[in-house]
GROMACS .gro file of C-alpha atoms in nm:
model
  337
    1UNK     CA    1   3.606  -1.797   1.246
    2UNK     CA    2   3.831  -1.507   1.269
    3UNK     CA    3   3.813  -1.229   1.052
    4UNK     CA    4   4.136  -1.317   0.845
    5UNK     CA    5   4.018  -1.639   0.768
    6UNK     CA    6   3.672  -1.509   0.677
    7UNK     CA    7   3.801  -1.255   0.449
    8UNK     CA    8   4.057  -1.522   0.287
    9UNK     CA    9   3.781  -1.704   0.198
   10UNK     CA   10   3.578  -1.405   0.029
   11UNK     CA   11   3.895  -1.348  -0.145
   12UNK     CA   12   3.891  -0.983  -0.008
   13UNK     CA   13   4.113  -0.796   0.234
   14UNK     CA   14   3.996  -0.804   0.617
   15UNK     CA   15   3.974  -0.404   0.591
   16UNK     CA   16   3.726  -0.488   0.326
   17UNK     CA   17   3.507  -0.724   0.466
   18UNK     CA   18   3.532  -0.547   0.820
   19UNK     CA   19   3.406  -0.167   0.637
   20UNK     CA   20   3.159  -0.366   0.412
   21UNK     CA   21   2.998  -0.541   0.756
   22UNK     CA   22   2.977  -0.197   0.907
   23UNK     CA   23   2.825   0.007   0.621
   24UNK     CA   24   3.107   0.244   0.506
   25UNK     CA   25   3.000   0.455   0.212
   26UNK     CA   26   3.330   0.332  -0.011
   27UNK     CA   27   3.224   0.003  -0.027
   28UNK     CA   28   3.036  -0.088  -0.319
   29UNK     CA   29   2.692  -0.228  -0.280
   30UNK     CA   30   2.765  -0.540  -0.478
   31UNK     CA   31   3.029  -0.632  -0.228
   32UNK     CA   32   2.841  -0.519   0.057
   33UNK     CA   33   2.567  -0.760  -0.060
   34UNK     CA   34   2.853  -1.069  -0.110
   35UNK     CA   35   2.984  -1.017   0.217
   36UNK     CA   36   2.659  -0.986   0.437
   37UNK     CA   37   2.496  -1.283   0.259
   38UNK     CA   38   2.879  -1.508   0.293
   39UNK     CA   39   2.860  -1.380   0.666
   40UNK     CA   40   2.507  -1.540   0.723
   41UNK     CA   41   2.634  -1.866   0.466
   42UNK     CA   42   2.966  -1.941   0.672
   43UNK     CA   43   2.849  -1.812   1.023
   44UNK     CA   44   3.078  -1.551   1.058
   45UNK     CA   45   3.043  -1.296   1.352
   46UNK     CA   46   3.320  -1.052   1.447
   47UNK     CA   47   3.382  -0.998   1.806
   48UNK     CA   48   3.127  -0.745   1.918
   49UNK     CA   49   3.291  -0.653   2.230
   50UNK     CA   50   3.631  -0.579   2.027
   51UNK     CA   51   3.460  -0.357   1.738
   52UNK     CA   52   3.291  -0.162   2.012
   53UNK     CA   53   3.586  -0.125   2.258
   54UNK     CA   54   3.796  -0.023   1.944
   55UNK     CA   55   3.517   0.242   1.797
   56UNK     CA   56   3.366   0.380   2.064
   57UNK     CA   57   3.037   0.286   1.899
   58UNK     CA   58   2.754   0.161   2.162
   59UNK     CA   59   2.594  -0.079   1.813
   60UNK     CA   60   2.287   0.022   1.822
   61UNK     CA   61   2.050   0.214   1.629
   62UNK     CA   62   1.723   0.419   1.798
   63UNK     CA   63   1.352   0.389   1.696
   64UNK     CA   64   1.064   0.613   1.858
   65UNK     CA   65   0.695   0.378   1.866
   66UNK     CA   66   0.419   0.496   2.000
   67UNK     CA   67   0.218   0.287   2.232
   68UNK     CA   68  -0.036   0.239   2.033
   69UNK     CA   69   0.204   0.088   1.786
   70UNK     CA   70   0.081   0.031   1.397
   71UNK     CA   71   0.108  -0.230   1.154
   72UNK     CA   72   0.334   0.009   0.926
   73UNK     CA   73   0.594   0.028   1.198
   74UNK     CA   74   0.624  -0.345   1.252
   75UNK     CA   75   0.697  -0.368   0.875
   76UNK     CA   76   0.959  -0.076   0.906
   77UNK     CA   77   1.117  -0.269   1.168
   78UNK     CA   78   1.120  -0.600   0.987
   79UNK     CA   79   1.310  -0.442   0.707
   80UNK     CA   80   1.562  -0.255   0.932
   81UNK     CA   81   1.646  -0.630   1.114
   82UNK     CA   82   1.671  -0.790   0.769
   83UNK     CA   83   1.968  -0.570   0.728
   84UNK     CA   84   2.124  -0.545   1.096
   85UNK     CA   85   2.156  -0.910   1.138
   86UNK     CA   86   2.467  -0.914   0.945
   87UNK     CA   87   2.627  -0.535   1.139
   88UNK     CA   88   2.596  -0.643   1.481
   89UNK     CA   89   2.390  -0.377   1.552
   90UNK     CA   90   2.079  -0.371   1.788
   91UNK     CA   91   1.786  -0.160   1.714
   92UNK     CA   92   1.687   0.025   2.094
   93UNK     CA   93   1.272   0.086   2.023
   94UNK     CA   94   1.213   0.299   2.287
   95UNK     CA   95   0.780   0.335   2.400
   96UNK     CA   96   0.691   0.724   2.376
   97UNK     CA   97   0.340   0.867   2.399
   98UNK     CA   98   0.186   0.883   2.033
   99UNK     CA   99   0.152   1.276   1.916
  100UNK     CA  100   0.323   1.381   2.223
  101UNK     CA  101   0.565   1.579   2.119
  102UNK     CA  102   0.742   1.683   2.460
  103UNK     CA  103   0.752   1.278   2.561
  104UNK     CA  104   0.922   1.183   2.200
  105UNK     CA  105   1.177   1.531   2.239
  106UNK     CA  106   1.280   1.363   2.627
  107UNK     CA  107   1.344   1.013   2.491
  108UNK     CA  108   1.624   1.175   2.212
  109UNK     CA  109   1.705   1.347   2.506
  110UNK     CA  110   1.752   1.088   2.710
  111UNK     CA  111   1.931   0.834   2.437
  112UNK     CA  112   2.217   1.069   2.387
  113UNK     CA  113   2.286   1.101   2.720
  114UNK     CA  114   2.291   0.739   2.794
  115UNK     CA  115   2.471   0.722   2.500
  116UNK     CA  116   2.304   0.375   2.395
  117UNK     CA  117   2.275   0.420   2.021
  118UNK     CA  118   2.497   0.574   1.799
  119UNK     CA  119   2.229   0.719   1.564
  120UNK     CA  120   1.842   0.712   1.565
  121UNK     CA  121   1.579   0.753   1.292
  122UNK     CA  122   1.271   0.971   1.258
  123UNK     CA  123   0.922   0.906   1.114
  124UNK     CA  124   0.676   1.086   0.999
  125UNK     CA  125   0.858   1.441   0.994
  126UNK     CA  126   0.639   1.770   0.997
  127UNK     CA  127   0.791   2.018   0.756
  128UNK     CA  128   0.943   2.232   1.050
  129UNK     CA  129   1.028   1.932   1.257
  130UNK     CA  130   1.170   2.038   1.558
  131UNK     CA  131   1.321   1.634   1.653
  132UNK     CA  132   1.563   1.751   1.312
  133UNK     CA  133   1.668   2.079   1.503
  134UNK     CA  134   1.716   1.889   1.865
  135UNK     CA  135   1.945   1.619   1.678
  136UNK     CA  136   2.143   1.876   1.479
  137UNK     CA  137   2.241   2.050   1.830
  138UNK     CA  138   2.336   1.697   1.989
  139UNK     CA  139   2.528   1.579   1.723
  140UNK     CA  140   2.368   1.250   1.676
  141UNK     CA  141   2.352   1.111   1.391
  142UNK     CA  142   2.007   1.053   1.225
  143UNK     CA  143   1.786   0.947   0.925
  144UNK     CA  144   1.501   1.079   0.840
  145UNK     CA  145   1.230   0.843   0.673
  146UNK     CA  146   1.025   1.093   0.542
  147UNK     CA  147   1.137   1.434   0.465
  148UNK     CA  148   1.120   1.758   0.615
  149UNK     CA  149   1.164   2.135   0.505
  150UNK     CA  150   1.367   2.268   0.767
  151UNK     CA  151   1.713   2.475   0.702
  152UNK     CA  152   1.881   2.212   0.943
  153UNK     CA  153   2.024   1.918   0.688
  154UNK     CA  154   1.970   1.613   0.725
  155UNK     CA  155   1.997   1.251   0.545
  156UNK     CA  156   1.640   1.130   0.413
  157UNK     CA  157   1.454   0.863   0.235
  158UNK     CA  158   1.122   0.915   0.136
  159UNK     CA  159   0.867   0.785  -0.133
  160UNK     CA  160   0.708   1.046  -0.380
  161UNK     CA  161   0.369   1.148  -0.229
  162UNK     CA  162   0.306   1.404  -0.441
  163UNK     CA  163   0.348   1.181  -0.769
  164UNK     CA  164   0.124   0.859  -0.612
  165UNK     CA  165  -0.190   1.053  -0.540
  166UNK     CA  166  -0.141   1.279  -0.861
  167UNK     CA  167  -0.155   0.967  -1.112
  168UNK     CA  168  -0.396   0.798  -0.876
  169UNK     CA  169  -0.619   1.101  -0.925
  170UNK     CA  170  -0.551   1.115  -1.313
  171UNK     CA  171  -0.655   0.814  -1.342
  172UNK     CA  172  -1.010   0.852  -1.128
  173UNK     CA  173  -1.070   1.190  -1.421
  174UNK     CA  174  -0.932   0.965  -1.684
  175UNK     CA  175  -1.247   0.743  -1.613
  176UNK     CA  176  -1.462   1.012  -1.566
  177UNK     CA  177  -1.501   1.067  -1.194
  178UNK     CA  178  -1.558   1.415  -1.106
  179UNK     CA  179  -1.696   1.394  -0.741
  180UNK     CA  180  -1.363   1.241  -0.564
  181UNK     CA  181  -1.301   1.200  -0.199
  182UNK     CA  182  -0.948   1.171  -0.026
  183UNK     CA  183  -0.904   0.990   0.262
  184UNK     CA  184  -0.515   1.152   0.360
  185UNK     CA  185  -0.292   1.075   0.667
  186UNK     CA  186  -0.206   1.234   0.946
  187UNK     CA  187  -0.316   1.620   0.948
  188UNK     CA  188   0.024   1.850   0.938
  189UNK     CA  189   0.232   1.566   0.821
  190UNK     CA  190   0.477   1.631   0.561
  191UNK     CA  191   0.366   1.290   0.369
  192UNK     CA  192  -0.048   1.460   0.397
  193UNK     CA  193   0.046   1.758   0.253
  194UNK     CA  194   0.253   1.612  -0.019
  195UNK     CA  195  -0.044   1.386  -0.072
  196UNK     CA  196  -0.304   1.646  -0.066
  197UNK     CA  197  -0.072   1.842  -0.332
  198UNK     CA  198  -0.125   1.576  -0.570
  199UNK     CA  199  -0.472   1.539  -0.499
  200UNK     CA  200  -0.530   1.912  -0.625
  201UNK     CA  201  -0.278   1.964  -0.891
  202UNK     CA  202  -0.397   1.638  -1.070
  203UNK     CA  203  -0.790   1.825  -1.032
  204UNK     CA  204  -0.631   2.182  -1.144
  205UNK     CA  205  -0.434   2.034  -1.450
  206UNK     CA  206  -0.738   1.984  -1.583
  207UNK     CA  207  -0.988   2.310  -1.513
  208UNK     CA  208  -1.104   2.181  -1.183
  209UNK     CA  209  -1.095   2.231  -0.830
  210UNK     CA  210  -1.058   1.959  -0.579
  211UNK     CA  211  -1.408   2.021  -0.287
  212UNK     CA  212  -1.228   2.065   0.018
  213UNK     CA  213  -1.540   1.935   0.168
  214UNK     CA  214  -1.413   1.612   0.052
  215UNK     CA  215  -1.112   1.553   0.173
  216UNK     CA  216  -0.991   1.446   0.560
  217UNK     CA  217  -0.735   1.349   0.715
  218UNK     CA  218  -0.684   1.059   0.981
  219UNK     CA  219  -0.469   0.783   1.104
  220UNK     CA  220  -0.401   0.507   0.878
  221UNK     CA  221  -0.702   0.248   1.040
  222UNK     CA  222  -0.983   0.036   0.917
  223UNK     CA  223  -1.191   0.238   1.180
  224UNK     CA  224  -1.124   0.545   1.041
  225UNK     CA  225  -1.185   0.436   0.654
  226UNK     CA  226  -1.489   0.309   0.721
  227UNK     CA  227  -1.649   0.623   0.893
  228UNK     CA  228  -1.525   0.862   0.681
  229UNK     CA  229  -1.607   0.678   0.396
  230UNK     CA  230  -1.983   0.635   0.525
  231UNK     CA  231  -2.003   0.972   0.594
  232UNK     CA  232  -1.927   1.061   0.227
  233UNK     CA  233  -2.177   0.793   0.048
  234UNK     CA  234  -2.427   0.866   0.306
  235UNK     CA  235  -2.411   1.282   0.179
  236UNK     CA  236  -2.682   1.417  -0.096
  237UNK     CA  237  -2.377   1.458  -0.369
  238UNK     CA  238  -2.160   1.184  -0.256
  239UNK     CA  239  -1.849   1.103  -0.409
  240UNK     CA  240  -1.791   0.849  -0.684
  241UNK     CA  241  -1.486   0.767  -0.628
  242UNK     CA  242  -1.219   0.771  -0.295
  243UNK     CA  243  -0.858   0.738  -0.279
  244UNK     CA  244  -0.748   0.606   0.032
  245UNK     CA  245  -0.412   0.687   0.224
  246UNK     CA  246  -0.338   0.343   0.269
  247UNK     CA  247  -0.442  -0.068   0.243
  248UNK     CA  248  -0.540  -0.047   0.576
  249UNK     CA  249  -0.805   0.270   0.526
  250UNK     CA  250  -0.951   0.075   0.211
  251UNK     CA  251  -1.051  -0.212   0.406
  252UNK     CA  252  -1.258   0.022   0.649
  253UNK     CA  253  -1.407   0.215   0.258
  254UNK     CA  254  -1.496  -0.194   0.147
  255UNK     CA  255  -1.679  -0.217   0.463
  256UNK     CA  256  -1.869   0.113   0.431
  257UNK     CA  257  -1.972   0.070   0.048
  258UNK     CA  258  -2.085  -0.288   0.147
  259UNK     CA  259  -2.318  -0.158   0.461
  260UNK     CA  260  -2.465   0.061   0.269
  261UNK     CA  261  -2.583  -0.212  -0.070
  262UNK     CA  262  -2.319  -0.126  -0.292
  263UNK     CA  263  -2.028  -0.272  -0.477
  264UNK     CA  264  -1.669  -0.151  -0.505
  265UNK     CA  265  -1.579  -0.156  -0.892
  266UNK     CA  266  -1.955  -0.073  -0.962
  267UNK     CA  267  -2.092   0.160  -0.708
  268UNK     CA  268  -1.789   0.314  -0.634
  269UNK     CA  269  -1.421   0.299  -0.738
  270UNK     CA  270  -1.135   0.302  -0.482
  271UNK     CA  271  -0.781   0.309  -0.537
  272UNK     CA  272  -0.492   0.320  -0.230
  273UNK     CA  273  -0.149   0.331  -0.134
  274UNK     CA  274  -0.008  -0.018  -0.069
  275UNK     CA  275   0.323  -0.041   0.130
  276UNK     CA  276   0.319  -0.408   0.042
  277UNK     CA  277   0.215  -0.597   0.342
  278UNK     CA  278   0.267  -0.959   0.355
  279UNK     CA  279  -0.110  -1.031   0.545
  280UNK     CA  280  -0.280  -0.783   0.356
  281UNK     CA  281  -0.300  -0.785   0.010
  282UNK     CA  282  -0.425  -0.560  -0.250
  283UNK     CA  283  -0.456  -0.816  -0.492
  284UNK     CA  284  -0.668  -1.062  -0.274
  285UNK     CA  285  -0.923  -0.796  -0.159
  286UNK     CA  286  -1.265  -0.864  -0.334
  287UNK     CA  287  -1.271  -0.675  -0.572
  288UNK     CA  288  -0.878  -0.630  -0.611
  289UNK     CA  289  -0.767  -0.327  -0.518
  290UNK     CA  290  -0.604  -0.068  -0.746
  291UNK     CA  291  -0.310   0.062  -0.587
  292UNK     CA  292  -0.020   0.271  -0.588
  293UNK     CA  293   0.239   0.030  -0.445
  294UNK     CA  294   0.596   0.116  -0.258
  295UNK     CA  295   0.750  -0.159   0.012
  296UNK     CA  296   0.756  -0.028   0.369
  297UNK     CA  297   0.970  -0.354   0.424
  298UNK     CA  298   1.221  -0.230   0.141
  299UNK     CA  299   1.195   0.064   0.298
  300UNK     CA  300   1.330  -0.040   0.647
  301UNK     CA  301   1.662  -0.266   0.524
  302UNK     CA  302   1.722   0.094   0.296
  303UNK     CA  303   1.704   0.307   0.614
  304UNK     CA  304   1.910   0.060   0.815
  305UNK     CA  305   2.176   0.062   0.512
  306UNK     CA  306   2.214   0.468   0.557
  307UNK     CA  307   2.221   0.546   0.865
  308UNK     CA  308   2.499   0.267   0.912
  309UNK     CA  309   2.636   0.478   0.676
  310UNK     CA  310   2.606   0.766   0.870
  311UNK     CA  311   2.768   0.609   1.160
  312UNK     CA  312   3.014   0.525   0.963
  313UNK     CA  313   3.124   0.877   0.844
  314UNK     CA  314   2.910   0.929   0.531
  315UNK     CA  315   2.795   1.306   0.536
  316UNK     CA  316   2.432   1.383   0.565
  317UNK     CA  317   2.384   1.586   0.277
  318UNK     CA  318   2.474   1.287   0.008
  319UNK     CA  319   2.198   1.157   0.134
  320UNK     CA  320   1.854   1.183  -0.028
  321UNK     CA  321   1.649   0.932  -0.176
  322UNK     CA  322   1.318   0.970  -0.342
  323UNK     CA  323   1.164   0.661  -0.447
  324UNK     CA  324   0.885   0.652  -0.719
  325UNK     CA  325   0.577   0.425  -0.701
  326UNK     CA  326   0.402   0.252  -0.919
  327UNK     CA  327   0.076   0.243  -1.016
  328UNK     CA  328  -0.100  -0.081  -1.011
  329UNK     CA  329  -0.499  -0.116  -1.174
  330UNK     CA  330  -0.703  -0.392  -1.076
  331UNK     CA  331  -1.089  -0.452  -1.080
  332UNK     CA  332  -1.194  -0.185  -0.814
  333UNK     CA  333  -1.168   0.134  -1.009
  334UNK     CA  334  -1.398   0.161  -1.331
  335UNK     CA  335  -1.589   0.482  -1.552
  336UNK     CA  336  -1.877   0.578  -1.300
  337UNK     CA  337  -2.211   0.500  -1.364
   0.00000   0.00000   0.00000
């Protein structure tokens, strides 16, 4: 089907349907929406080699994953092809070296020089990030999923940190809790410290001051949940309640509380972020797990949408997106004993 005939059908001009497919900022997101679902409906594909040839553009977008890889990413990714399979656009996942900073600074390197992808996005952003300085100089375009304090500017989409852990804390005093741990994320990451913000202002709002003894930060793991959350139950004056950076890290507190004789809900309340995976949960976890809840999948298709925007012309600065999260309670927080 050639594009005339496809827009003809859509009852829309080929301009139209050709800017919608590509992610132009003018086009509305109702009729980007039409046309991407029609394309998938009526098999419509424009000729690859002819939009390329005629931008410039190599259609692709980069992603950094470390080798270790994590079950967050693959759900980033998900939501980014959910979106692409309607731009004819690739996604280029190139394999860096996980906290290696000089490896992950030689692969942007590298793409722009290659020129394979016409923009690439960042995770995980430090608040001086110095990937957001490197891309500035270069010129490629960029997203960054997360957000970062640096004078460079940049186009972002984050969730509010800050806000999940506050009213996940607020609702641990609201019960009664006094002794809380924190399980947090990655140590010098701008989503931890955001996190760890929360954790203390929702302690300080109220007279008190968050024990620095309990909080810690690690990679998002059931390994790492369940050892930190041991060593906190197995202390003198342990904790009586934990919030956990993520689904993943409750699992590993669930184990813990149940080595040690004692029941989530009862023992122990625990309450997580949930970036809504499809094979794990909160609701199914015995005892159901209260959450704060934002879709990493959602987040992915969103991230894919912008930076096609930003290929397509859209200036960074119009974009910044802060999502809120809600709060979800279920059975496994509960007024200590």
């Amino acid at each position: 089907m050639k594009l005339r005939e496809f827009a003809k059908q859509l009852g829309l001009s080929p301009t139209t349907v050709s800017r919608a497919l590509s992610g132009y900022p003018e086009v509305s997101e109702t009729t980007r929406a039409r046309v991407a679902s029609e394309a998938i409906r009526l098999g419509y594909r424009p000729d690859i080699n002819a939009v390329r040839l005629k931008t410039g553009r190599a259609g692709a977008i980069g992603v950094m994953m470390a080798r270790s890889g994590e079950i967050h990413f693959a759900e980033f990714m998900s939501g980014m092809a959910q979106r692409l399979e309607t731009a004819d656009t690739d996604i280029l996942i190139t394999p860096i070296t996980a906290h290696n900073d000089d490896d992950e600074m030689q692969a942007y390197r590298r793409l722009v020089e290659s020129r394979r992808v016409d923009a690439v996005i960042i995770h995980s952003p430090r608040p001086r990030d110095p990937r957001i300085e490197m891309l500035s100089s270069l010129r490629l375009p960029f997203l960054v999923h997360g957000r970062s304090e640096t004078e460079h500017v940049h186009a972002w989409l984050d969730i509010d940190n800050e806000n999940a852990v506050r009213r996940s804390t607020e609702h641990l005093l609201d019960l009664g809790h006094r002794r809380i741990a924190m399980i947090n994320g990655l140590k010098g990451k701008t989503y931890s410290i955001h996190r760890e913000q929360g954790f203390r202002l929702a302690h300080q709002e109220r007279g008190l001051i968050a024990d620095p003894n309990m909080m810690v930060c690690d990679k998002f793991s059931d390994e790492s949940g369940f050892r930190h959350a041991r060593s906190f139950l197995e202390r003198a004056n342990a904790p009586t309640a934990i919030v956990a950076g993520s689904t993943m890290t409750a699992l590993g507190v669930y184990r813990a509380v149940r080595s040690l004789g004692m029941m989530v809900g009862q023992d122990i309340s625990v309450i997580a972020h949930d970036d809504v995976f499809p094979y794990l949960t909160a609701e199914n976890m015995v005892p159901s797990l209260s959450t704060t809840r934002s879709s990493m999948r959602a987040a992915g298709t969103r991230c894919a949408e912008l930076t096609l925007q930003l290929i397509a012309g859209r200036a960074a600065e119009e974009i910044h997106e802060l999502w809120p999260v809600e709060l979800i309670l279920r059975e496994s927080t509960a007024p200590p004993r």
